Short mmCIF file of C-alpha atoms and ligand atoms in Angstrom, two decimals:
data_model
loop_
_atom_site.label_atom_id
_atom_site.label_comp_id
_atom_site.label_asym_id
_atom_site.label_seq_id
_atom_site.Cartn_x
_atom_site.Cartn_y
_atom_site.Cartn_z
CA MET A 300 0.00 0.00 0.00
CA LYS A 301 1.34 3.40 -1.01
CA PHE A 302 1.47 6.29 1.45
CA PHE A 303 0.50 9.77 0.26
CA ILE A 304 0.36 12.81 2.53
CA ASP A 305 -2.82 14.88 2.42
CA THR A 306 -1.59 18.44 2.88
CA ALA A 307 -0.23 21.51 1.12
CA ASN A 308 2.07 22.29 4.06
CA LEU A 309 5.67 22.14 2.80
CA ASN A 310 7.21 21.44 6.23
CA GLN A 311 4.92 18.46 6.76
CA ILE A 312 5.57 17.18 3.24
CA LYS A 313 9.32 17.43 3.90
CA GLU A 314 9.03 15.65 7.27
CA ALA A 315 7.06 12.75 5.74
CA ASN A 316 9.41 12.60 2.75
CA ASP A 317 12.48 12.54 5.02
CA LEU A 318 11.04 9.43 6.72
CA GLY A 319 11.60 7.67 3.39
CA ILE A 320 8.10 6.21 3.19
CA LEU A 321 6.32 8.85 1.13
CA ASP A 322 4.94 7.87 -2.29
CA GLY A 323 3.01 11.01 -3.18
CA VAL A 324 0.94 14.02 -2.14
CA THR A 325 -2.72 14.98 -2.39
CA THR A 326 -4.03 18.51 -2.08
CA ASN A 327 -7.39 20.17 -2.49
CA PRO A 328 -8.61 23.79 -2.54
CA SER A 329 -9.36 23.68 1.22
CA LEU A 330 -5.83 22.47 2.04
CA MET A 331 -4.33 25.19 -0.18
CA ALA A 332 -6.45 27.88 1.51
CA LYS A 333 -5.40 26.53 4.94
CA GLU A 334 -1.77 27.28 4.04
CA GLY A 335 -2.70 30.76 2.77
CA ILE A 336 -1.92 29.82 -0.85
CA THR A 337 -4.31 31.90 -2.93
CA GLY A 338 -4.40 33.21 -6.50
CA ALA A 339 -3.86 31.07 -9.60
CA GLU A 340 -0.17 31.90 -9.99
CA ASN A 341 0.72 31.12 -6.37
CA ILE A 342 -1.27 27.90 -6.45
CA ILE A 343 0.48 26.77 -9.65
CA ASN A 344 3.92 27.63 -8.22
CA HIS A 345 3.05 25.69 -5.07
CA TYR A 346 2.21 22.57 -7.11
CA VAL A 347 5.55 22.82 -8.89
CA THR A 348 7.39 23.24 -5.57
CA ILE A 349 5.69 20.10 -4.19
CA CYS A 350 6.49 18.14 -7.37
CA ASN A 351 10.15 19.10 -7.03
CA MET A 352 10.20 17.90 -3.40
CA VAL A 353 8.56 14.48 -3.74
CA ASP A 354 9.29 11.74 -6.24
CA GLY A 355 5.71 10.54 -6.71
CA ASP A 356 2.22 11.47 -7.83
CA VAL A 357 0.92 14.88 -6.75
CA SER A 358 -2.83 15.46 -7.04
CA ALA A 359 -3.81 18.97 -8.16
CA GLU A 360 -7.53 19.69 -8.09
CA VAL A 361 -9.49 21.54 -10.77
CA ILE A 362 -12.03 24.12 -9.68
CA SER A 363 -14.11 24.08 -12.87
CA THR A 364 -17.31 22.06 -12.88
CA ASP A 365 -18.09 22.05 -16.62
CA PHE A 366 -16.46 19.67 -19.12
CA GLU A 367 -14.61 22.32 -21.15
CA GLY A 368 -13.34 24.09 -18.04
CA ILE A 369 -12.18 20.86 -16.38
CA VAL A 370 -10.35 19.83 -19.56
CA ARG A 371 -8.71 23.24 -19.98
CA GLU A 372 -7.60 23.39 -16.35
CA GLY A 373 -6.56 19.74 -16.23
CA GLU A 374 -4.38 20.03 -19.34
CA MET A 375 -2.72 23.15 -17.92
CA LEU A 376 -2.06 21.39 -14.59
CA ALA A 377 -0.79 18.19 -16.24
CA ALA A 378 1.67 20.23 -18.31
CA LEU A 379 3.26 21.68 -15.14
CA HIS A 380 5.16 18.51 -14.18
CA LYS A 381 5.20 14.80 -15.03
CA ASN A 382 4.10 13.93 -11.46
CA ILE A 383 0.84 15.88 -11.61
CA VAL A 384 -2.37 13.89 -11.30
CA VAL A 385 -5.47 15.90 -12.21
CA LYS A 386 -8.01 15.70 -9.39
CA VAL A 387 -11.56 15.84 -10.75
CA PRO A 388 -14.82 15.88 -8.77
CA MET A 389 -17.31 13.02 -9.02
CA ILE A 390 -19.87 14.84 -11.14
CA LYS A 391 -21.29 14.16 -14.62
CA ASP A 392 -18.89 16.50 -16.44
CA GLY A 393 -16.09 15.20 -14.24
CA ILE A 394 -16.69 11.64 -15.46
CA LYS A 395 -16.70 12.86 -19.08
CA ALA A 396 -13.44 14.71 -18.45
CA ILE A 397 -11.84 11.67 -16.80
CA LYS A 398 -12.69 9.63 -19.90
CA TYR A 399 -11.11 12.35 -22.06
CA PHE A 400 -7.96 12.59 -19.87
CA SER A 401 -7.67 8.80 -19.89
CA SER A 402 -7.65 8.79 -23.72
CA LYS A 403 -4.85 11.42 -23.64
CA GLY A 404 -2.72 9.52 -21.11
CA ILE A 405 -3.27 12.16 -18.40
CA LYS A 406 -3.48 10.68 -14.89
CA THR A 407 -6.61 11.45 -12.84
CA ASN A 408 -7.86 11.19 -9.28
CA CYS A 409 -11.65 11.16 -9.02
CA THR A 410 -12.43 12.90 -5.74
CA LEU A 411 -15.45 13.19 -3.44
CA VAL A 412 -16.40 9.52 -3.85
CA PHE A 413 -18.89 8.32 -1.23
CA SER A 414 -20.51 5.23 -2.79
CA ALA A 415 -19.66 2.04 -4.66
CA GLY A 416 -21.77 3.19 -7.61
CA GLN A 417 -19.65 6.32 -7.97
CA ALA A 418 -16.50 4.18 -7.75
CA ILE A 419 -17.76 1.91 -10.57
CA LEU A 420 -18.48 4.89 -12.86
CA ALA A 421 -15.05 6.42 -12.23
CA ALA A 422 -13.35 3.09 -13.00
CA LYS A 423 -15.39 2.72 -16.21
CA ALA A 424 -14.25 6.22 -17.24
CA GLY A 425 -10.62 5.16 -16.72
CA ALA A 426 -9.67 7.10 -13.57
CA THR A 427 -6.13 6.37 -12.37
CA TYR A 428 -7.26 6.75 -8.73
CA ILE A 429 -10.55 7.18 -6.91
CA SER A 430 -10.69 8.91 -3.53
CA PRO A 431 -13.39 7.57 -1.21
CA PHE A 432 -13.63 9.93 1.81
CA LEU A 433 -13.90 7.50 4.68
CA GLY A 434 -13.62 9.95 7.60
CA ARG A 435 -16.46 12.11 6.27
CA LEU A 436 -18.65 8.99 6.05
CA ASP A 437 -17.77 8.06 9.64
CA ASP A 438 -18.71 11.63 10.61
CA ILE A 439 -22.29 11.05 9.45
CA SER A 440 -22.56 7.57 11.02
CA TYR A 441 -21.81 5.55 7.87
CA ASP A 442 -19.00 2.99 7.98
CA GLY A 443 -16.19 4.47 5.85
CA ILE A 444 -14.00 1.37 6.06
CA GLU A 445 -16.90 -0.79 4.87
CA LEU A 446 -17.03 1.34 1.70
CA ILE A 447 -13.29 0.75 1.13
CA ASN A 448 -13.86 -3.02 1.55
CA GLN A 449 -16.76 -2.93 -0.91
CA ILE A 450 -14.90 -0.95 -3.58
CA VAL A 451 -11.74 -3.09 -3.31
CA HIS A 452 -13.92 -6.22 -3.68
CA ILE A 453 -15.73 -4.86 -6.74
CA TYR A 454 -12.53 -3.68 -8.42
CA ASN A 455 -10.93 -7.09 -7.84
CA ILE A 456 -13.76 -9.17 -9.26
CA GLN A 457 -14.27 -6.76 -12.17
CA ALA A 458 -10.51 -6.45 -12.80
CA TYR A 459 -10.73 -2.64 -12.88
CA GLU A 460 -7.30 -1.04 -12.99
CA THR A 461 -8.30 2.11 -11.08
CA GLN A 462 -6.46 2.37 -7.77
CA VAL A 463 -8.36 2.83 -4.51
CA LEU A 464 -6.87 5.87 -2.78
CA ALA A 465 -8.48 5.99 0.67
CA ALA A 466 -8.85 9.63 1.71
CA SER A 467 -10.21 11.65 4.63
CA ILE A 468 -8.11 9.55 7.00
CA ARG A 469 -8.51 10.71 10.59
CA ASN A 470 -6.41 8.33 12.68
CA PRO A 471 -3.82 5.50 12.53
CA VAL A 472 -6.49 2.81 12.89
CA HIS A 473 -8.00 4.02 9.61
CA ILE A 474 -4.61 3.40 7.95
CA VAL A 475 -4.34 -0.13 9.36
CA LYS A 476 -7.94 -0.94 8.36
CA CYS A 477 -7.28 0.35 4.82
CA ALA A 478 -4.24 -1.94 4.59
CA GLU A 479 -6.42 -4.87 5.73
CA ALA A 480 -9.06 -3.94 3.15
CA GLY A 481 -6.49 -3.97 0.36
CA ALA A 482 -6.57 -0.26 -0.51
CA ASP A 483 -3.86 0.60 -3.05
CA VAL A 484 -3.05 3.94 -1.41
CA ILE A 485 -3.90 5.93 1.70
CA THR A 486 -3.61 9.67 1.82
CA SER A 487 -3.28 10.91 5.37
CA PRO A 488 -2.42 13.94 7.47
CA LEU A 489 1.10 13.74 8.94
CA ASP A 490 -0.11 13.21 12.53
CA SER A 491 -1.93 9.96 11.66
CA ILE A 492 1.16 8.64 9.83
CA LEU A 493 3.42 9.50 12.80
CA ALA A 494 0.90 7.95 15.22
CA LEU A 495 1.63 4.58 13.58
CA LEU A 496 5.06 4.76 15.25
CA LYS A 497 3.65 4.88 18.74
CA HIS A 498 3.30 2.05 21.26
CA PRO A 499 3.77 2.48 25.03
CA LEU A 500 5.62 -0.85 25.29
CA THR A 501 8.13 0.36 22.67
CA ASP A 502 8.85 3.46 24.79
CA ILE A 503 9.09 1.46 28.05
CA GLY A 504 11.26 -1.22 26.39
CA LEU A 505 13.65 1.30 24.85
CA GLU A 506 13.99 3.20 28.12
CA LYS A 507 14.96 -0.07 29.88
CA PHE A 508 17.45 -1.12 27.18
CA LEU A 509 19.17 2.27 27.38
CA ALA A 510 19.18 2.26 31.21
CA ASP A 511 20.66 -1.28 31.30
CA TYR A 512 23.33 -0.29 28.78
CA LYS A 513 24.22 2.74 30.91
CA LYS A 514 24.47 0.59 34.10
CA GLY A 515 26.80 -1.89 32.38
CA ASN A 516 28.99 0.76 30.74
CA GLN A 517 29.70 3.29 33.49
O1 G3P B 46 -8.00 15.18 0.16
C1 G3P B 46 -9.32 15.03 0.51
C2 G3P B 46 -9.63 14.43 1.84
O2 G3P B 46 -8.58 13.68 2.33
C3 G3P B 46 -10.27 15.36 2.81
O3 G3P B 46 -10.13 14.99 4.15
O4 G3P B 46 -10.30 15.44 6.58
O5 G3P B 46 -11.18 17.14 4.93
O6 G3P B 46 -12.37 14.99 5.29
P1 G3P B 46 -11.04 15.68 5.30
#
C-alpha cells in the first residue's frame, strides 16, 4: 500500500518525505487555503514546488465544474510537471473529463467519492485513482472502512485497474484498516502517519534497554 500525505504544508511534506516512506501528495482547494496559498499563480507555483520535493504522484484539483473548463484546467495542470495527477470531482462532467484525460494519457484522481456506484463509474471512465472519503462517512454515522472493503472487492472481481486511494483519514487505525481492506493507497495527514510509530511498550522497552546499557557501561 502506497502512502501519500494529504496536505499543502511544505514542512509536513518534507518531514514525511524525510522518513523515506512517502509515495506522493494529495491537495485540495481547502488544504491550499489553509496554508494561505491563494491566486492562480501562487497555487500553480506551489504545485511545482511540491512536485520538485517528492518523487511521486501529486494530485492537483481543478475548480471548474463544466467539461470544457475541467479539460482546460486539467491540461494546464498536467503540463506543469510529469508527477501531476489531475483531481476531478465526481460529477457528470467530471466523469466525461476523466474519460477524455484517460484517452490522452493524463493521470486522474476522481475525488469526493462516497458510494460504490460512484466508484464503478469512475473506474469505467478510466480514472487512475478514486478517492473515497472514509472519515467524512464516519462523521455522518456511515461505515467508511466498509465502503473501502466494498470498492476493493468490486474492483478485484471486475478487474478494474483504477487504484483505490483511501482519503479523509482521521487516525492510525483508519490506515491499518485500509491496509487490511487492500486499498492501493492511503492519503493521510502527517499526525496519523506519525501515530503509527507509537506504542507504550516500545517506549518502556527502549527506556529499559538504554538504562541497562548505561548501568553496564559506566
Ligand atoms: O484530500 C481530501 C480528503 O482527504 C479530505 O479529508 O479530513 O477534509 O475529510 P477531510
